[in-house]
């Protein structure tokens, strides 16, 4: 997938399916990216996506899994900031998939 069509817009994606320009991100874009992954976004998903975007704004990078878990626990509590919860929401690849749905670059230390 090298492009994503959302409404009348066609957005460029990189070779891994991440947005080429994070400024193209919107809730509709996140919903379309999630649908392509077979996910219907719930309020729990949105909570993590918004948190990830705040993390990126603060640190200018997409976190790998361990920092994502720690940051989520810090901001949302240990009930949500744990690997079981995040793996359930993001199909066992929370750092990569959540970053993709949040319109962020692929975490640099994820294969």
Tab-separated table of C-alpha atoms in Angstrom:
chain	number	residue	atom	x	y	z
A	1	UNK	CA	0.000	0.000	0.000
A	2	UNK	CA	1.724	3.199	-1.170
A	3	UNK	CA	-1.292	5.459	-0.890
A	4	UNK	CA	-4.374	5.801	1.254
A	5	UNK	CA	-7.576	7.374	0.013
A	6	UNK	CA	-9.648	9.144	2.639
A	7	UNK	CA	-12.661	10.916	1.226
A	8	UNK	CA	-11.425	12.958	-1.725
A	9	UNK	CA	-7.801	12.961	-0.525
A	10	UNK	CA	-5.076	10.542	-1.552
A	11	UNK	CA	-2.259	10.410	1.000
A	12	UNK	CA	1.231	9.094	0.378
A	13	UNK	CA	2.450	6.192	2.500
A	14	UNK	CA	5.989	4.882	2.885
A	15	UNK	CA	6.995	1.312	2.009
A	16	UNK	CA	5.782	0.073	5.417
A	17	UNK	CA	2.366	1.779	5.209
A	18	UNK	CA	3.157	4.731	7.494
A	19	UNK	CA	2.070	8.238	6.492
A	20	UNK	CA	4.778	9.948	4.466
A	21	UNK	CA	3.764	13.306	5.972
A	22	UNK	CA	2.540	13.246	9.565
A	23	UNK	CA	0.723	16.539	8.945
A	24	UNK	CA	-1.761	14.531	6.823
A	25	UNK	CA	-3.037	12.774	9.957
A	26	UNK	CA	-6.597	13.233	11.183
A	27	UNK	CA	-9.163	11.116	12.972
A	28	UNK	CA	-10.534	10.023	9.585
A	29	UNK	CA	-7.049	9.011	8.464
A	30	UNK	CA	-6.511	7.026	11.670
A	31	UNK	CA	-9.843	5.276	11.149
A	32	UNK	CA	-8.914	4.384	7.549
A	33	UNK	CA	-5.464	3.114	8.565
A	34	UNK	CA	-7.064	1.041	11.331
A	35	UNK	CA	-9.648	-0.406	8.940
A	36	UNK	CA	-6.821	-1.470	6.619
A	37	UNK	CA	-5.374	-3.361	9.621
A	38	UNK	CA	-8.745	-4.918	10.489
A	39	UNK	CA	-9.216	-2.800	13.612
A	40	UNK	CA	-12.214	-0.745	14.670
A	41	UNK	CA	-10.933	2.024	16.904
A	42	UNK	CA	-12.447	2.134	20.383
A	43	UNK	CA	-12.107	4.891	22.987
A	44	UNK	CA	-9.218	2.855	24.473
A	45	UNK	CA	-7.388	2.980	21.121
A	46	UNK	CA	-7.952	6.730	20.792
A	47	UNK	CA	-6.597	7.301	24.283
A	48	UNK	CA	-3.308	5.592	23.342
A	49	UNK	CA	-3.112	7.289	19.918
A	50	UNK	CA	-3.519	10.737	21.489
A	51	UNK	CA	-0.923	9.835	24.104
A	52	UNK	CA	1.508	8.706	21.401
A	53	UNK	CA	1.071	11.949	19.474
A	54	UNK	CA	1.797	13.902	22.680
A	55	UNK	CA	4.910	11.750	23.243
A	56	UNK	CA	6.085	12.535	19.704
A	57	UNK	CA	5.454	16.255	20.181
A	58	UNK	CA	7.509	16.182	23.377
A	59	UNK	CA	10.419	13.954	22.287
A	60	UNK	CA	10.310	14.077	18.440
A	61	UNK	CA	10.374	10.287	18.132
A	62	UNK	CA	8.060	7.318	18.154
A	63	UNK	CA	8.681	5.173	21.227
A	64	UNK	CA	9.606	1.499	21.108
A	65	UNK	CA	7.480	-0.890	23.148
A	66	UNK	CA	9.153	-0.518	26.556
A	67	UNK	CA	9.130	3.298	26.593
A	68	UNK	CA	5.547	3.227	25.280
A	69	UNK	CA	4.489	0.975	28.166
A	70	UNK	CA	6.285	3.156	30.733
A	71	UNK	CA	4.880	6.403	29.321
A	72	UNK	CA	1.357	4.959	29.153
A	73	UNK	CA	1.611	3.756	32.762
A	74	UNK	CA	2.849	7.184	33.829
A	75	UNK	CA	0.071	9.075	32.047
A	76	UNK	CA	-2.871	6.638	32.159
A	77	UNK	CA	-2.051	4.341	35.071
A	78	UNK	CA	-0.739	0.807	35.361
A	79	UNK	CA	-4.061	-0.747	34.330
A	80	UNK	CA	-3.548	0.680	30.831
A	81	UNK	CA	0.228	0.979	30.830
A	82	UNK	CA	1.091	-2.671	30.583
A	83	UNK	CA	2.053	-5.015	27.783
A	84	UNK	CA	-1.077	-7.177	28.017
A	85	UNK	CA	-3.423	-4.224	27.534
A	86	UNK	CA	-1.413	-2.646	24.716
A	87	UNK	CA	-0.838	-5.974	22.934
A	88	UNK	CA	-4.577	-6.666	23.062
A	89	UNK	CA	-5.384	-3.301	21.515
A	90	UNK	CA	-2.676	-3.362	18.847
A	91	UNK	CA	-2.454	-7.007	17.768
A	92	UNK	CA	0.736	-7.854	19.630
A	93	UNK	CA	2.799	-5.058	18.039
A	94	UNK	CA	1.800	-1.981	20.037
A	95	UNK	CA	4.733	0.308	19.268
A	96	UNK	CA	4.686	-0.222	15.507
A	97	UNK	CA	0.954	-0.432	14.915
A	98	UNK	CA	-0.008	2.351	17.318
A	99	UNK	CA	2.603	4.648	15.742
A	100	UNK	CA	1.214	3.872	12.287
A	101	UNK	CA	-2.368	4.607	13.351
A	102	UNK	CA	-1.261	7.784	15.143
A	103	UNK	CA	0.327	9.048	11.919
A	104	UNK	CA	3.844	8.868	13.328
A	105	UNK	CA	7.041	7.405	11.870
A	106	UNK	CA	7.907	3.783	12.537
A	107	UNK	CA	9.878	3.473	15.788
A	108	UNK	CA	13.535	3.317	14.789
A	109	UNK	CA	14.416	0.253	16.836
A	110	UNK	CA	11.474	-1.887	15.661
A	111	UNK	CA	12.024	-4.443	12.915
